Every structure is written in C-alpha cells, then in structure tokens.
DNA sequence: GTGAAAGCGCTAACAT
DNA sequence: ATGTTAGCGCTTTCAC
C-alpha cells in the first residue's frame, strides 16, 4: 500500500510537500505539484483516511442511530426513505454514513457517548427513538453534534428536523369534518412519541374549532402497529357505533382499521371513513385507496443530514427545520352518498 | 478526551500496561488490571478506534455499495430488507457498516479500489450492481474481500450470496402449468442482471419439461420497473391474445402487468393469471393478492454479512451461499373455473 | 509482570 | 517554496 512517504521518496521531496501538494495548498511550486501528482497516480496512491482522521480529529463521517433496522422493522419503508435522503445529502457533502446498530442486545451495554466517541463520528443523526429512551438524555448532555428526527429538542449541539404534526393531524380531521363527519375517532401511536402527542393535539383542535363532540372513549392507541390498530378499531367501532370516521396516526394503522371495518361487515368509506398519516407506498395500492397526510420522508432525511453538516461546518444559527405535509385525498374518505 | 496516557499517569503505570489490561491480555497482575479498569471508568474513557485501526490495519467496518438509495429507489423495500439483515449480522459480530454513496455524480470519479482503500474498510458488500458495471471487474482484480449479492462470481477474495433463481422461476411456471395454463408469457428484468438470465432459464426449463410451446414473442423485458412492465404486458397481451398467464420476474412488474390486464378489460386470474417474484409487502395487499416466489431478503443480507465476516476472520473454504425460495400461492393464480 | 521505544500514515507548526 | 520535527492514540516487539 502506497503512502505519502513512498511518493516523497520517488519524487525526491519531503512528505510535507507531498501532503501539501495533494491537499491543494498554494505554497507548492507548479512543477513540484505536478511531479507529485504524477508519482501518486503512478504508484496508485490512495490516502489513508484513518491516519488523517487521527491527526485532524475529524472523520467526515456521520453516525446513524435508527430504530427498526431489525427483522420486524421491515414492514414500513418509512425508515428506508429517510435513509435514502440521509445518504444522498451526505454523499453530496462527501460525508460517510456509519450505521450504529442499536438492535443487538449487547448494544445497550454502551452509552450513547461511548458509542459515538469510539467511532469518532463528527456528528450523529437519530431517528425512531422514543421520548423516554435513556439515550435522549445523554444526547443533550453530550457535546457531540446531533440532529434528531421527529423529536423537537434543541440545545447548543442538538438540532432537529420534523414536520408540523399538529397541523397535519388537524388538516386530516378537518377533511373528515368537511365530508360531513361529526363523530370522529382517533387511533394514535403511543405516548412515548412526540408526533403522537402533537397529532392528538391537532385532532382536538380541529374538533373544538368546529364545536364537535370529543370523547376520550373515541381515542385509542395502536402503537403504530397494524394488528394492534385493527384490534383498537374493532373495540372503537363496537363500543361506539356512533363513529362514522377514524383518523389513524399512521397508514399502517389505518390499514389495520380498514380490516376491522371489514370484519364488522361494514364498508369503507360508506359506513366508516378512514384517513391515515405518512402516505406509505401501500396507501395508494390498497382497496379502497387510503386518504392520508403525506410526509416527505426522503426530504426529512435529506434535511437532517444537511442540517447536521451545516452545524459541523459553519456555526449555525437555526438548528430546527420544519417540513411541510400535504393532504392526499383518496377513496377511503369519499363523501358518503346521502 | 481521555486517552490511555491519562489512565497510565493516574494509575501510575505505563501505557503498555494500560493497553494490555484494557485488551484483556493475561500478563497483567490482577490488582494492576483492576486499578486500571477503575481509573478508566472514573475518567470516563472511550478507546479511540481510529488510532487502533491505524496501527492494527483493521477497522472492523464493512463497506456497503448498494444501489437504489436515491429518491427513485424508495419504491421497493427490497434493498431495505437486505440492509436490515446486513445490519443485524454485523451488529452481532461487532462490525460497523459504512454506506458508500454511489448515487452522487462525483462518485464515479473514484475507482472501486480507491473508495474502499480510503475508508479502510475490512471488506465490502455489493448489492444491486449490474453485471456490466465497471466496478465489478475491479472487484475481481482487487484484493479487498468482498461479498456480492445476487451475482454468482467467486474468486480468492470474492464470495456471493444468492437464491436459486433457476429453480425459483421454474417453480413459478410449473405452478402456472399445474393450474392448466399452456401459453405462458414472461416479463423479465433486463439482460444485465444475473437473476434475469437465470429466471429465463427456469422459465424455459419448465416449459420444455412439459412439452409446452415456447415463443420468443412471449418474452419481454420490463427493466424491473412497474410502468415499463405494464407497457410490456399490454403489448404482450395484445399481440398474443393466446396467453392465459404471465410470469413476471419481480412483484413490482407483476403489479404493472395486473394493471395492464385491467386496462384491457380482462380480469386476474380469470382471464390472465399472474405470478410475480420477490414477495414484497405489496403482494399481499393488492387486489387480487399476488402469487409469487418469496425471497428471504433479510436473510440474504444476514448471510452476506456473515459470509464476509467469516472470510475476514477465518480462512473460509466455501465462499458461496444459496438461499431457499418458496412458492406463495395467492389469488392471482387461482385456477380458472372451467 | 511491567516499561521503554518504535511506528502506523498523516498534518501542522516552525524553521530555512 | 520546501524540509525538519513533533505528535495524533494506540499496539507491539524487545528488554528487564
């Protein structure tokens, strides 16, 4: 493996000059630089980024702490789309992405800080973590630059990227109201997700603004899981036959709710209208197609990486980014024919 | 940031001893080791893997060269499932995964070898590369250990993981034949994919063994893309109305074919039976549900990482792994009622 | 059982 | 414009 030392020897200069030439410093004579470049190419030289990282104390790598990278997580491409965005943005800025595996049981032996410091990543992006995760506390205490996805916490070294979940949920429910629904149920995620808290808020606001009844019995949690949401919808519709619409805080859960409606011998949207959240691929394929609030997951990832890189390279003022969502109207909320 | 030097100073020993103690070498007295461990904990020490990599010439990281990590690739979770498997396996073996971004335009400026050597990855896993990709040639010439997914090439430093695509395709077509079909079309991927070549072979074998007619006009390529497959199916069914079934070399293409059947005013499976390949999530959600050949993508990834790690740590004999596939019968190939 | 010293490949003062 | 030197944090002979 060729090193700059080899180049120096062959080119008849010192390693310093080689380093300077290769890194494009100005204080190298034109002919020397050319000679060095030629030799480097001739010897098929590749710089050793490890050695460089050691001395520079920067690795040009970003650590990724994502949940759902296990066998079970395969069902939604939510994480993957974010990953794609992250990947593209870091590629553009010439950063490498390293996946920290939080899946393994061993993993929890190490603290967040240990994890990051060992790998010498310049910064970290975290997605899919619950709000009561002990790591979160550490993130705030640590001095490692970090961007959180969908957890709006800001500090000196921590920023975040998310969508306006209150508004998204509100728009979803307003759409249902517009379709003539007055008794609207909610199947939410769980209390340890910030998005759930906010989507609940949006739901409440939409109802209140329209002077509609709001019963706690109409709200259940489905943990973002399809089958749990199915069970929740079953209960909801059995216990509260007055419900004519359900807002689900994720498309996967909406799918579960649709199944529940079917099992009760009812139809979507004629008997019960369903609207989801996310706009996953499945939403436009299921029958009836699912109305939903589209989140641009790719962009979520892209912006997260951009933000982090900006934090690393410039002293950034704003460390938060809110991304738009969009109402997608499909068949599952078609107005009931009176 | 604490270093072993700090520990050495506080514990009153040399850095050598600290290194030995921390790495669990036997030739350190019990009390010295304990003292060092205590000091390390007290100083909140994390080892610097960069420094270690530099001297050890091993990084305990695996490079990932995956295609489809861009905005367009988001549609199928195929890559993601593989990623999950890779992630789990490397986590288990305490390797880190670093994503090489082949998406960026800059990327192609660097050769494969440069890419890998710069990052000092111990090995590489490649997925989604076409058989005429220039990188592939380099992989074989390079001495960097590498595992290919779905490209059966083996060398001293190169292994692969794949499924038996001939057999998978054959089983799919045999299933159609069993359902009474005699005129069976094929929508394949493209000629630069090894899996396509093999699935074609399986198709041919199945027909020949049953003395069924085989017309080149019945075969088209859909480039693994849904809309191209839809167009291909449209042509196929228009030009060859005798076809009563189509085998598609991917589920996404099968979805396109199903749309085409619909557009022609025909029904699946009554008029045209469709069988796909992969068993993506959508397959069990579309209507009618899609029969297919299931590939365990997670396992594909898991085994690829395991294989590579084995190649890195032991001198491995076998560098190939073939994973089973499975016929999944759903509605899209239900026997036509006579 | 422990330490001194060398060196992994690179960058960065500080000379000259 | 170029070279000398030191050092990043760690592992590893080789001595004692």
CSV table of C-alpha atoms in Angstrom, one decimal, chain A residues 80 83-84 87 99, chain B residues 63-70 73 78-84 86 97-104 107-108 115 124-130 133 135 147 149 301:
chain,number,residue,atom,x,y,z
A,80,UNK,CA,-35.7,3.4,4.4
A,83,UNK,CA,-32.1,6.7,5.0
A,84,UNK,CA,-32.2,7.4,1.3
A,87,UNK,CA,-27.5,9.0,2.1
A,99,UNK,CA,-24.8,2.6,10.9
B,63,UNK,CA,-18.3,-1.0,3.3
B,64,UNK,CA,-21.7,-1.1,1.6
B,65,UNK,CA,-22.2,-0.5,-2.0
B,66,UNK,CA,-25.9,-0.6,-2.6
B,67,UNK,CA,-27.8,0.8,-5.5
B,68,UNK,CA,-31.2,2.3,-5.2
B,69,UNK,CA,-30.5,4.5,-2.2
B,70,UNK,CA,-31.7,7.6,-4.1
B,73,UNK,CA,-35.2,3.7,-5.2
B,78,UNK,CA,-36.1,-5.0,-1.2
B,79,UNK,CA,-32.9,-3.1,-0.6
B,80,UNK,CA,-34.0,-2.1,2.9
B,81,UNK,CA,-34.8,-5.6,3.9
B,82,UNK,CA,-31.3,-6.7,2.8
B,83,UNK,CA,-29.9,-3.7,4.7
B,84,UNK,CA,-31.7,-4.8,7.9
B,86,UNK,CA,-26.8,-6.9,6.9
B,97,UNK,CA,-21.5,-0.7,8.4
B,98,UNK,CA,-20.5,2.3,6.3
B,99,UNK,CA,-22.5,3.3,3.4
B,100,UNK,CA,-20.7,4.2,0.3
B,101,UNK,CA,-22.7,6.5,-1.7
B,102,UNK,CA,-22.7,5.5,-5.4
B,103,UNK,CA,-25.6,7.8,-6.1
B,104,UNK,CA,-23.7,11.0,-6.3
B,107,UNK,CA,-18.8,9.2,-7.0
B,108,UNK,CA,-17.9,7.7,-10.3
B,115,UNK,CA,-13.3,4.0,-2.5
B,124,UNK,CA,-17.2,-4.8,1.1
B,125,UNK,CA,-20.7,-6.0,0.3
B,126,UNK,CA,-22.2,-5.1,-3.0
B,127,UNK,CA,-25.8,-5.3,-4.0
B,128,UNK,CA,-27.9,-4.1,-6.9
B,129,UNK,CA,-25.0,-3.7,-9.3
B,130,UNK,CA,-25.4,-4.6,-12.9
B,133,UNK,CA,-20.8,-2.3,-14.2
B,135,UNK,CA,-16.8,-1.8,-10.7
B,147,UNK,CA,-19.4,-10.5,-1.0
B,149,UNK,CA,-25.4,-10.3,-3.5
B,301,UNK,CA,-28.4,-9.6,3.8
